[in-house]
């Protein structure tokens, strides 16, 4: 008994410590009026099913915080991925009276915490949702009525609905599949479901692609409805549901979901007296860990993007948005959850074997978006020792992809150069000197275009979509050659000249934090031997009001002047999609003082954290702690760095140094120390390692 008591106390203490992290998550941040396009759905980390509310009007993820009108609750979504979103399947609407009536939410009753969502409707009906990985459970609390019911719409989706089939099983269950278009109607996905409820009912009404269950209820009678998903079959969906929900109560499943989030969020502990800052930090870490989805059935089976059925017991991940996430999210996950990250990289490698295209196929097993820069993502993992697959098998598939990369606009030329550099580095890892040399040369093919379009800045350099650019200006795309920035410096003449132009870029508010193409640019000051300029700039972006002129597609006539990252439903700049956690990951990395030098190179720039201490738990055995000695709030500049008791004059840490654990102490001051981190001779050596 004494041993059991000790274990109980230890577990309770650990739970209390971890709960401090989840209590600072506010899923409503970024859910209002195109200010992030996040959602408050109930979910677990990297869970397949994400049940949540569908409002009128809706946001990218089905929900707009400002709306009080409710259509119902759908089961799938990806957070902030552009166009009109992806998902929104299997719309479930509980009702009292008529099934056609639009529901109104009591906003004061609305609750969202990690793994749980709840709202009371104007008809006195309370809805609660919690979830496992592949299955969700609803608890509806009805008033006394003879006209209660639940409606299921099988056609509902954000993109184009393509097909559905359903079969009614007795009076209380239904199974089938749905098929819908992926993001921007590129490609399509198909998945299967099994739905059951515990209330006896009249014979269900089947009306085309809608199902009605009608029943009577006593005062405060609770109806439980469960949903299981599978990429393989309705039978596997049923098995998944039974595995996750059959022997556990609603409260047990809710507790499990919260513990899953506590365990993940507890991998980074930050200390500060500013609770609003902690809320911003942990909510954005929460947003970063929504995707990709783990789509294996509990039997191990899953479908690939080629439509074939595979099986493995290790987690298989799907649901990519790599054009965005390779920049910040995967470098973050490699530290926060290395085990899961390693499985993600393995899944991405498997995608190549399934004939990976740049966008979605017509046979996707679940929601997904795009996979450009997978080459860089896998290279980054390999450099970190987090990819165990065979390059002999993978590299030929990457070569095929590289040959198909478009070069029909200036921005694509720059991005293709980066991918070609990635191929060169991978070839070098294999010892293929000829291929390494070939693609090293090809990685520089962008240079004539850069000289023509980006070298000389003129009146047209501040036009959104100018010269056919995807989402940005010449000014913003100009800096996107992370693998070859020394050439840019030499071409412009000197570091002093580049510093002057970079200063002009920021001082004249030409930077766009609202979209991805230039979010790395503040850190280019490190390449130029002026890290103190970055330290001030990033501190402002994280915490202070700034002047912002750009949305995703246009420059505004009047700027927005205010904080970029807020803890309200308008949690991001207007039109600033979180893009599957890309922007959230930028915030997390920048705020703890570790930012990737260049994905594909396993190093992180050192910045001054906005917290008093940061403790990373990269493994169960290791702890990496950053101590910040900040005499007062105006001290934002690094004066001195000490790593494991030794003075550190360089401005970067390797991935291995972080993962092996240790202590980094940063002394901060009010004035820049222009000697710390100013030596940039090491940069060339990083790209030669």
XYZ file of C-alpha atoms in Angstrom:
689
model
C 0.000 0.000 0.000
C 2.835 2.408 0.814
C 4.372 1.799 -2.637
C 0.987 2.425 -4.281
C 0.592 5.667 -2.305
C 3.998 6.930 -3.433
C 3.179 6.154 -7.076
C -0.212 7.851 -6.719
C 1.355 11.001 -5.272
C 4.009 11.100 -8.002
C 1.383 10.669 -10.727
C -0.854 13.307 -9.159
C 2.066 15.734 -8.880
C 3.038 15.129 -12.510
C -0.583 15.604 -13.577
C -0.791 18.898 -11.704
C 2.425 20.156 -13.327
C 1.273 19.138 -16.779
C -2.195 20.579 -16.251
C -0.569 23.971 -15.911
C 0.183 23.736 -19.626
C -3.286 22.701 -20.843
C -4.962 25.307 -18.674
C -3.220 27.961 -20.785
C -4.678 26.697 -24.075
C -7.536 28.735 -25.548
C -8.800 27.006 -28.735
C -10.883 30.069 -29.644
C -7.740 32.066 -30.479
C -7.632 32.658 -34.224
C -11.209 31.523 -34.923
C -12.733 34.888 -35.863
C -13.244 36.457 -39.290
C -10.157 35.350 -41.241
C -7.712 36.013 -38.416
C -6.012 32.624 -38.353
C -8.667 30.211 -39.652
C -8.256 27.899 -36.655
C -11.135 26.042 -35.000
C -12.268 24.936 -31.516
C -12.913 21.292 -32.394
C -12.338 18.519 -29.874
C -9.201 16.570 -30.749
C -6.115 14.818 -29.463
C -2.565 15.462 -30.758
C -2.382 14.467 -34.444
C -5.793 12.812 -34.157
C -7.686 11.725 -37.264
C -11.136 12.833 -36.128
C -11.767 16.473 -35.193
C -15.458 16.987 -34.345
C -16.495 20.598 -34.017
C -19.166 23.233 -34.679
C -20.246 24.522 -38.096
C -21.457 28.112 -37.950
C -23.283 30.409 -40.382
C -21.237 32.105 -41.759
C -18.306 29.800 -41.325
C -14.553 30.226 -41.376
C -11.926 28.136 -43.167
C -12.228 25.447 -40.478
C -16.042 25.563 -40.398
C -16.336 28.025 -37.538
C -16.419 31.776 -36.978
C -16.393 32.943 -33.378
C -18.511 35.991 -34.200
C -21.413 33.878 -35.426
C -24.250 32.731 -33.205
C -25.982 30.640 -35.867
C -25.159 26.939 -35.961
C -25.698 24.336 -38.694
C -24.435 21.404 -36.681
C -21.199 19.552 -35.967
C -18.871 18.037 -38.574
C -16.114 15.494 -37.957
C -13.158 16.509 -40.146
C -11.047 19.612 -40.834
C -7.504 20.949 -41.325
C -6.568 24.150 -39.551
C -6.109 27.239 -41.737
C -4.928 25.738 -45.039
C -6.312 28.238 -47.520
C -9.043 28.430 -50.175
C -12.289 27.449 -48.423
C -10.669 24.796 -46.258
C -10.934 21.029 -46.432
C -13.178 18.622 -44.525
C -16.517 19.431 -42.916
C -17.853 15.910 -43.446
C -20.695 14.058 -41.710
C -22.690 17.021 -40.395
C -24.606 16.017 -37.272
C -27.426 18.284 -36.079
C -29.372 17.531 -32.891
C -32.799 19.164 -32.812
C -35.955 19.806 -30.843
C -39.042 20.344 -32.963
C -38.202 20.652 -36.633
C -34.958 19.351 -38.105
C -34.815 22.244 -40.572
C -34.569 25.041 -38.041
C -31.268 26.926 -37.805
C -29.833 26.595 -34.323
C -28.690 29.492 -32.180
C -25.854 29.157 -29.688
C -25.768 30.557 -26.180
C -22.272 32.042 -26.581
C -21.867 32.458 -22.834
C -22.130 28.681 -22.446
C -19.604 27.827 -25.141
C -16.524 25.998 -23.865
C -13.454 24.661 -25.649
C -10.446 23.086 -23.968
C -7.994 20.506 -25.302
C -10.014 17.381 -26.102
C -13.452 18.822 -25.295
C -16.070 21.180 -26.756
C -19.464 22.138 -25.339
C -22.294 24.573 -26.100
C -25.927 25.019 -25.079
C -28.430 25.896 -27.789
C -31.416 28.207 -27.592
C -33.753 25.195 -27.522
C -32.194 24.193 -24.162
C -30.286 21.347 -25.800
C -26.719 20.928 -24.523
C -24.027 19.446 -26.769
C -20.746 18.009 -25.446
C -18.023 16.402 -27.558
C -14.839 14.561 -26.710
C -12.622 12.336 -28.765
C -10.034 9.659 -29.196
C -7.706 9.305 -32.177
C -10.106 7.739 -34.701
C -13.441 7.988 -32.868
C -15.510 10.697 -31.201
C -18.308 10.615 -28.670
C -21.173 13.112 -28.408
C -23.304 13.628 -25.302
C -26.568 15.444 -26.014
C -28.644 16.593 -23.042
C -32.248 17.206 -24.160
C -35.159 18.977 -22.505
C -38.460 17.108 -22.089
C -39.999 16.852 -25.541
C -41.854 14.518 -27.854
C -40.030 15.899 -30.901
C -36.352 15.295 -30.249
C -33.992 14.028 -32.891
C -30.630 13.867 -34.647
C -30.043 14.618 -38.318
C -26.988 13.451 -40.291
C -26.068 15.105 -43.586
C -23.742 12.835 -45.570
C -23.091 15.360 -48.376
C -21.808 18.244 -46.279
C -18.216 19.314 -47.012
C -16.175 22.491 -47.507
C -14.984 21.559 -50.968
C -16.886 19.837 -53.735
C -18.947 16.848 -52.614
C -18.253 13.920 -54.939
C -19.979 10.814 -53.587
C -21.408 9.078 -50.550
C -23.002 5.767 -49.670
C -24.642 4.769 -46.419
C -26.366 1.699 -45.030
C -28.755 1.734 -42.057
C -28.117 -0.978 -39.476
C -31.169 -1.661 -37.330
C -32.661 1.405 -35.684
C -29.541 2.862 -34.087
C -26.559 2.643 -36.425
C -25.419 3.654 -39.890
C -22.242 3.053 -41.853
C -20.802 4.082 -45.199
C -18.255 6.314 -46.890
C -17.929 9.889 -48.118
C -15.745 11.290 -50.879
C -14.973 14.996 -51.227
C -12.522 17.329 -52.925
C -9.293 18.293 -51.209
C -8.149 21.869 -50.623
C -8.842 24.219 -53.555
C -10.656 21.267 -55.211
C -7.304 19.686 -56.116
C -7.605 15.912 -55.830
C -10.042 14.113 -53.547
C -10.208 11.945 -50.442
C -12.439 9.080 -49.406
C -12.928 7.670 -45.924
C -15.348 5.341 -44.162
C -17.421 5.748 -41.003
C -19.558 3.895 -38.506
C -22.079 5.819 -36.347
C -24.204 4.480 -33.505
C -26.342 5.907 -30.712
C -27.646 4.442 -27.487
C -31.273 5.659 -27.606
C -34.049 3.416 -28.856
C -35.910 5.172 -31.621
C -38.565 5.006 -34.218
C -37.450 3.574 -37.520
C -34.952 6.087 -38.960
C -36.009 8.197 -41.925
C -33.665 7.955 -44.903
C -34.093 10.930 -47.210
C -31.555 10.864 -50.049
C -28.303 11.937 -48.344
C -29.854 12.765 -44.972
C -30.804 10.497 -42.104
C -33.261 11.437 -39.353
C -33.486 9.746 -35.968
C -36.567 10.912 -34.043
C -37.397 10.116 -30.427
C -38.954 11.388 -27.197
C -36.901 12.570 -24.228
C -37.402 13.132 -20.521
C -36.077 16.270 -18.745
C -32.242 16.367 -18.980
C -32.121 12.999 -20.708
C -28.690 12.285 -22.158
C -28.224 10.638 -25.537
C -24.806 9.241 -26.467
C -23.726 9.126 -30.099
C -20.411 7.644 -31.240
C -18.549 7.947 -34.548
C -15.603 5.921 -35.784
C -13.532 6.656 -38.912
C -11.261 4.571 -41.126
C -9.450 5.060 -44.414
C -9.977 1.367 -45.267
C -13.546 0.216 -44.581
C -16.699 0.737 -42.534
C -15.894 -2.479 -40.677
C -12.537 -1.058 -39.609
C -14.304 2.179 -38.607
C -16.597 0.160 -36.345
C -13.634 -1.704 -34.858
C -11.851 1.607 -34.218
C -14.948 2.978 -32.477
C -15.269 -0.056 -30.249
C -11.562 0.058 -29.397
C -11.699 3.668 -28.275
C -15.229 4.107 -26.953
C -16.991 0.859 -26.061
C -15.569 0.236 -22.603
C -15.080 3.825 -21.491
C -17.454 6.537 -20.347
C -17.635 9.999 -21.853
C -15.700 11.386 -18.892
C -12.973 8.740 -19.190
C -12.458 9.534 -22.865
C -12.398 13.256 -22.062
C -9.771 12.660 -19.373
C -7.654 10.579 -21.752
C -7.758 13.347 -24.342
C -6.639 15.950 -21.858
C -3.806 13.746 -20.582
C -2.600 13.261 -24.159
C -2.377 17.034 -24.529
C -0.762 17.440 -21.116
C 1.948 14.980 -22.055
C 2.702 16.746 -25.330
C 2.496 20.361 -24.186
C 4.577 19.488 -21.136
C 7.530 18.833 -23.437
C 8.189 22.577 -23.244
C 7.825 24.408 -19.950
C 8.070 28.185 -19.941
C 8.143 30.410 -16.882
C 6.880 33.976 -16.839
C 4.599 36.120 -14.707
C 2.752 37.165 -17.880
C -0.167 34.724 -18.072
C -1.404 36.215 -21.333
C 1.964 35.394 -22.903
C 1.753 31.819 -21.619
C -1.726 31.517 -23.104
C -0.422 32.709 -26.464
C 2.518 30.296 -26.300
C 0.687 27.116 -25.300
C -2.250 27.760 -27.614
C 0.106 28.123 -30.552
C 1.989 24.974 -29.581
C -1.438 23.297 -29.446
C -2.234 24.610 -32.944
C 1.082 23.281 -34.260
C 0.213 19.736 -33.170
C -3.126 19.300 -34.948
C -1.687 17.731 -38.099
C -0.588 15.531 -39.762
C -3.202 12.928 -38.831
C -2.404 9.418 -37.604
C -4.690 7.351 -39.867
C -3.832 3.706 -39.063
C -6.687 1.521 -37.956
C -6.088 -0.338 -34.717
C -5.515 -3.419 -36.859
C -2.631 -1.507 -38.463
C -4.312 -1.091 -41.855
C -4.477 2.159 -43.820
C -4.873 3.281 -47.391
C -2.111 5.072 -49.228
C -2.465 7.972 -51.618
C -2.389 5.425 -54.445
C -5.630 3.849 -53.181
C -3.937 0.622 -52.094
C -4.296 -0.891 -48.629
C -1.161 -1.178 -46.493
C -0.540 -2.285 -42.943
C 1.946 -1.453 -40.226
C 1.846 -1.226 -36.458
C 3.933 1.939 -36.302
C 1.902 5.152 -36.691
C 1.255 6.200 -40.275
C 0.709 9.928 -40.816
C -1.251 11.693 -43.517
C -2.583 15.202 -44.096
C 0.234 17.405 -45.390
C 0.701 21.107 -46.029
C 4.458 21.080 -46.478
C 4.849 24.206 -48.625
C 4.142 26.027 -45.365
C 5.134 23.665 -42.582
C 8.654 22.694 -43.688
C 9.805 26.202 -42.722
C 8.978 26.095 -39.008
C 6.643 23.321 -37.921
C 8.736 20.253 -38.654
C 11.910 21.840 -37.209
C 9.815 22.476 -34.076
C 8.321 18.968 -33.906
C 11.783 17.449 -34.284
C 12.526 18.905 -30.838
C 9.136 18.735 -29.116
C 8.068 15.203 -30.083
C 10.988 13.463 -31.826
C 9.390 10.009 -31.749
C 6.241 11.195 -33.506
C 8.348 13.343 -35.840
C 10.407 10.332 -36.879
C 7.233 8.439 -37.801
C 6.009 11.472 -39.770
C 9.197 11.495 -41.813
C 8.920 7.761 -42.407
C 5.319 8.272 -43.575
C 6.439 11.036 -45.922
C 9.037 8.699 -47.405
C 6.333 6.061 -47.911
C 4.326 8.675 -49.792
C 7.072 8.805 -52.426
C 6.705 5.078 -52.983
C 2.972 5.616 -53.518
C 3.694 8.043 -56.377
C 3.624 11.287 -54.408
C 2.472 14.309 -56.457
C 2.968 17.935 -55.396
C -0.747 18.293 -54.618
C -3.406 15.767 -53.693
C -4.183 12.694 -55.805
C -7.695 11.568 -56.700
C -7.371 8.644 -54.285
C -6.298 10.229 -51.012
C -7.223 8.237 -47.878
C -8.008 11.374 -45.896
C -7.786 15.169 -45.910
C -4.562 16.624 -47.291
C -3.239 19.668 -49.131
C 0.216 19.836 -50.738
C 3.692 18.361 -50.391
C 6.187 20.709 -52.054
C 9.577 20.775 -50.314
C 9.298 17.221 -48.999
C 12.880 16.861 -50.257
C 14.035 19.553 -47.828
C 11.899 18.109 -45.017
C 13.436 14.644 -45.376
C 16.940 16.086 -45.751
C 16.458 18.017 -42.517
C 15.406 14.825 -40.726
C 18.346 12.892 -42.174
C 20.785 15.566 -41.002
C 19.290 15.219 -37.524
C 19.617 11.432 -37.490
C 15.821 11.075 -37.588
C 15.403 9.197 -40.859
C 16.234 5.491 -41.014
C 14.907 4.752 -44.481
C 16.835 3.754 -47.586
C 18.106 6.635 -49.718
C 18.970 4.126 -52.439
C 15.247 3.524 -52.861
C 14.087 7.070 -52.173
C 16.503 9.281 -54.096
C 15.445 8.133 -57.597
C 11.860 9.031 -56.676
C 13.013 12.430 -55.457
C 14.926 12.960 -58.685
C 11.743 12.315 -60.651
C 9.916 14.847 -58.490
C 12.717 17.383 -58.849
C 12.604 17.168 -62.644
C 8.891 17.998 -62.547
C 9.246 21.103 -60.359
C 7.837 24.094 -62.188
C 10.020 27.012 -63.199
C 7.344 29.224 -64.748
C 7.477 32.167 -62.325
C 10.305 33.933 -60.468
C 9.276 32.615 -57.035
C 9.101 29.035 -58.306
C 12.581 29.386 -59.774
C 13.923 30.341 -56.346
C 12.084 27.526 -54.611
C 13.236 24.988 -57.206
C 16.835 26.031 -56.564
C 16.364 25.251 -52.880
C 14.950 21.793 -53.671
C 17.803 21.089 -56.098
C 20.235 21.974 -53.328
C 18.405 19.433 -51.161
C 18.861 16.745 -53.823
C 22.554 17.610 -54.010
C 22.959 17.231 -50.266
C 21.121 13.903 -50.238
C 23.293 12.639 -53.092
C 26.338 13.636 -51.074
C 25.053 11.606 -48.139
C 24.936 8.593 -50.447
C 28.449 9.218 -51.689
C 27.233 9.951 -55.228
C 29.707 12.704 -56.104
C 28.570 13.159 -59.697
C 24.924 13.623 -58.769
C 25.875 15.915 -55.909
C 27.889 18.103 -58.276
C 25.173 18.106 -60.944
C 22.446 19.284 -58.601
C 24.739 21.673 -56.791
C 25.148 23.414 -60.137
C 21.434 23.178 -60.894
C 20.594 24.689 -57.507
C 22.138 27.878 -58.890
C 20.005 27.964 -62.029
C 17.770 30.521 -60.361
C 20.566 33.118 -60.440
C 19.836 34.671 -63.890
C 16.189 35.117 -62.870
C 17.250 36.621 -59.544
C 19.527 39.063 -61.345
C 16.749 40.013 -63.747
C 13.863 40.299 -61.293
C 15.235 40.736 -57.774
C 18.619 42.449 -57.875
C 17.508 45.977 -58.709
C 14.539 47.143 -56.690
C 12.168 49.535 -58.434
C 8.621 50.950 -58.378
C 7.021 47.595 -59.253
C 8.822 45.687 -56.496
C 6.023 46.269 -54.002
C 3.132 44.840 -56.033
C 1.418 41.740 -54.656
C 1.492 38.967 -57.299
C 3.779 41.149 -59.429
C 5.580 39.226 -62.204
C 3.314 36.238 -61.539
C 4.471 35.701 -57.939
C 2.279 33.345 -55.933
C 1.527 35.309 -52.744
C 3.958 38.137 -52.175
C 6.001 40.929 -53.684
C 9.431 41.084 -55.322
C 10.710 42.608 -52.075
C 9.371 39.713 -50.005
C 10.480 36.853 -52.282
C 13.849 38.484 -52.931
C 15.385 36.919 -49.832
C 14.252 33.355 -50.421
C 17.513 31.645 -51.319
C 18.467 30.244 -47.895
C 20.924 27.760 -49.423
C 22.829 30.413 -51.382
C 22.613 33.654 -49.432
C 26.365 34.253 -49.604
C 25.951 34.652 -53.369
C 23.201 37.235 -52.820
C 25.508 39.178 -50.508
C 28.350 39.052 -53.031
C 26.032 40.038 -55.876
C 24.665 43.068 -54.047
C 28.243 44.106 -53.265
C 28.871 43.690 -49.554
C 27.331 42.831 -46.204
C 27.085 46.554 -45.507
C 24.998 47.041 -48.668
C 22.710 44.120 -47.812
C 22.324 45.406 -44.247
C 21.266 48.762 -45.605
C 18.678 47.202 -47.927
C 17.391 44.881 -45.208
C 17.034 47.865 -42.859
C 15.085 49.686 -45.576
C 12.849 46.617 -46.039
C 11.810 46.612 -42.383
C 11.846 50.341 -41.703
C 9.454 50.933 -44.600
C 7.105 48.138 -43.537
C 7.658 46.030 -46.667
C 7.854 42.842 -44.590
C 4.737 40.626 -44.489
C 4.350 38.541 -41.356
C 0.895 37.582 -42.619
C 2.204 34.999 -45.086
C 5.059 32.520 -45.387
C 7.451 33.672 -48.156
C 9.462 36.081 -45.991
C 8.908 34.888 -42.414
C 12.568 33.845 -42.169
C 13.881 37.249 -43.216
C 14.302 38.823 -39.725
C 16.875 36.115 -38.993
C 18.995 37.017 -42.024
C 20.638 39.644 -39.833
C 22.581 36.739 -38.331
C 24.131 36.004 -41.729
C 25.229 39.622 -41.869
C 26.923 39.677 -38.469
C 24.260 41.889 -36.861
C 22.196 39.559 -34.658
C 21.245 42.432 -32.339
C 19.065 43.870 -35.104
C 17.155 40.595 -35.300
C 16.809 40.469 -31.517
C 15.032 43.822 -31.455
C 12.906 43.088 -34.513
C 11.670 39.669 -33.414
C 10.904 40.994 -29.928
C 8.693 43.631 -31.558
C 6.934 41.118 -33.806
C 6.229 38.814 -30.875
C 5.084 41.331 -28.290
C 4.632 44.873 -29.544
C 2.366 46.806 -31.926
C 3.815 46.985 -35.437
C 2.728 48.492 -38.760
C 1.448 45.953 -41.263
C 0.297 46.639 -44.834
C -0.200 43.196 -46.353
C -2.792 40.492 -46.539
C -2.426 37.317 -48.538
C -3.293 38.854 -51.892
C -3.072 42.624 -51.683
C -1.434 45.610 -50.047
C -3.911 47.516 -47.941
C -4.493 51.215 -48.470
C -4.471 51.755 -44.714
C -2.170 49.685 -42.506
C -3.099 47.681 -39.470
C -1.154 49.028 -36.506
C -1.193 46.655 -33.569
C 0.076 43.342 -32.263
C 0.406 40.519 -34.757
C -0.173 37.699 -32.259
C -3.114 38.199 -29.885
C -4.967 35.997 -27.412
C -8.426 36.910 -28.694
C -10.513 35.175 -31.368
C -8.841 37.666 -33.728
C -5.564 36.047 -32.780
C -3.546 36.777 -35.928
C -3.313 39.474 -38.586
C -6.305 39.707 -40.899
C -5.934 37.165 -43.746
C -3.088 35.471 -41.827
C -3.921 31.775 -42.019
C -2.152 29.681 -39.436
C -1.465 27.294 -42.328
C -1.500 23.992 -40.464
C 0.535 25.430 -37.591
C 3.250 27.206 -39.607
C 2.666 30.611 -38.040
C 2.098 29.143 -34.596
C 5.405 27.305 -34.894
C 7.150 30.555 -35.887
C 5.846 32.095 -32.682
C 6.862 29.128 -30.505
C 10.388 28.864 -31.926
C 11.015 32.617 -31.895
C 9.676 33.041 -28.374
C 11.911 30.319 -26.879
C 14.950 31.672 -28.729
C 15.653 28.819 -31.156
C 14.971 29.317 -34.870
C 16.078 27.025 -37.728
C 19.017 28.481 -39.659
C 17.880 26.844 -42.899
C 15.764 23.667 -43.004
C 18.112 21.019 -44.312
C 20.896 22.293 -42.037
C 20.485 20.950 -38.459
C 21.208 24.191 -36.606
C 19.128 26.791 -34.789
C 19.860 30.494 -34.307
C 19.974 31.623 -30.690
C 17.651 34.473 -29.824
C 16.649 36.015 -26.494
C 13.551 34.143 -25.232
C 10.633 36.269 -24.086
C 10.364 34.002 -21.015
C 12.395 33.863 -17.793
C 13.269 30.208 -18.313
C 12.550 27.646 -21.000
C 12.839 23.917 -20.279
C 12.769 21.461 -23.155
C 12.305 17.732 -22.636
C 13.520 16.363 -25.971
C 13.654 12.836 -24.517
C 12.532 11.252 -21.270
C 16.172 11.170 -20.141
C 17.304 14.625 -21.272
C 16.465 18.199 -20.369
C 17.681 21.328 -22.124
C 17.195 24.468 -20.063
C 17.560 28.081 -21.147
C 18.075 30.545 -18.282
C 17.436 34.211 -19.088
C 19.055 36.839 -16.872
C 17.020 39.942 -17.712
C 17.517 42.837 -15.233
C 14.343 44.536 -16.516
C 11.851 44.384 -19.373
C 13.891 46.710 -21.604
C 16.792 44.256 -21.664
C 16.289 42.466 -24.982
C 19.842 42.174 -26.340
C 22.130 39.199 -25.740
C 25.298 40.329 -23.974
C 26.775 36.930 -23.188
C 25.934 33.262 -23.689
C 27.165 30.367 -21.560
C 26.601 26.779 -22.679
C 27.214 24.085 -20.069
C 29.522 26.360 -18.092
C 31.585 27.610 -21.072
C 31.327 30.983 -22.801
C 29.611 30.631 -26.186
C 30.533 33.257 -28.771
C 28.735 31.685 -31.725
C 25.089 32.527 -32.343
C 23.780 29.024 -33.048
C 23.232 25.601 -31.511
C 23.238 22.264 -33.281
C 20.246 19.963 -33.098
C 22.413 17.404 -31.307
C 23.438 19.922 -28.644
C 19.794 20.584 -27.865
C 18.741 16.936 -27.887
C 21.634 15.819 -25.667
C 20.423 18.149 -22.939
C 22.265 20.877 -21.104
C 22.077 24.437 -19.843
C 22.215 27.652 -21.819
C 22.413 30.918 -19.883
C 21.773 34.186 -21.682
C 22.748 37.520 -20.123
C 20.599 40.335 -21.541
C 21.101 44.089 -21.577
C 19.421 47.285 -22.770
C 22.046 48.076 -25.391
C 23.277 45.796 -28.204
C 26.491 43.881 -27.723
C 27.771 44.158 -31.280
C 30.575 41.693 -30.635
C 28.467 38.706 -29.577
C 27.601 36.508 -32.545
C 28.982 38.921 -35.130
C 31.437 36.449 -36.660
C 29.803 34.842 -39.702
C 32.775 32.818 -40.949
C 31.157 29.652 -39.667
C 28.149 29.944 -41.996
C 29.941 28.545 -45.044
C 31.153 25.633 -42.962
C 27.568 24.799 -41.970
C 26.630 24.278 -45.606
C 29.679 22.068 -46.162
C 29.052 19.700 -43.255
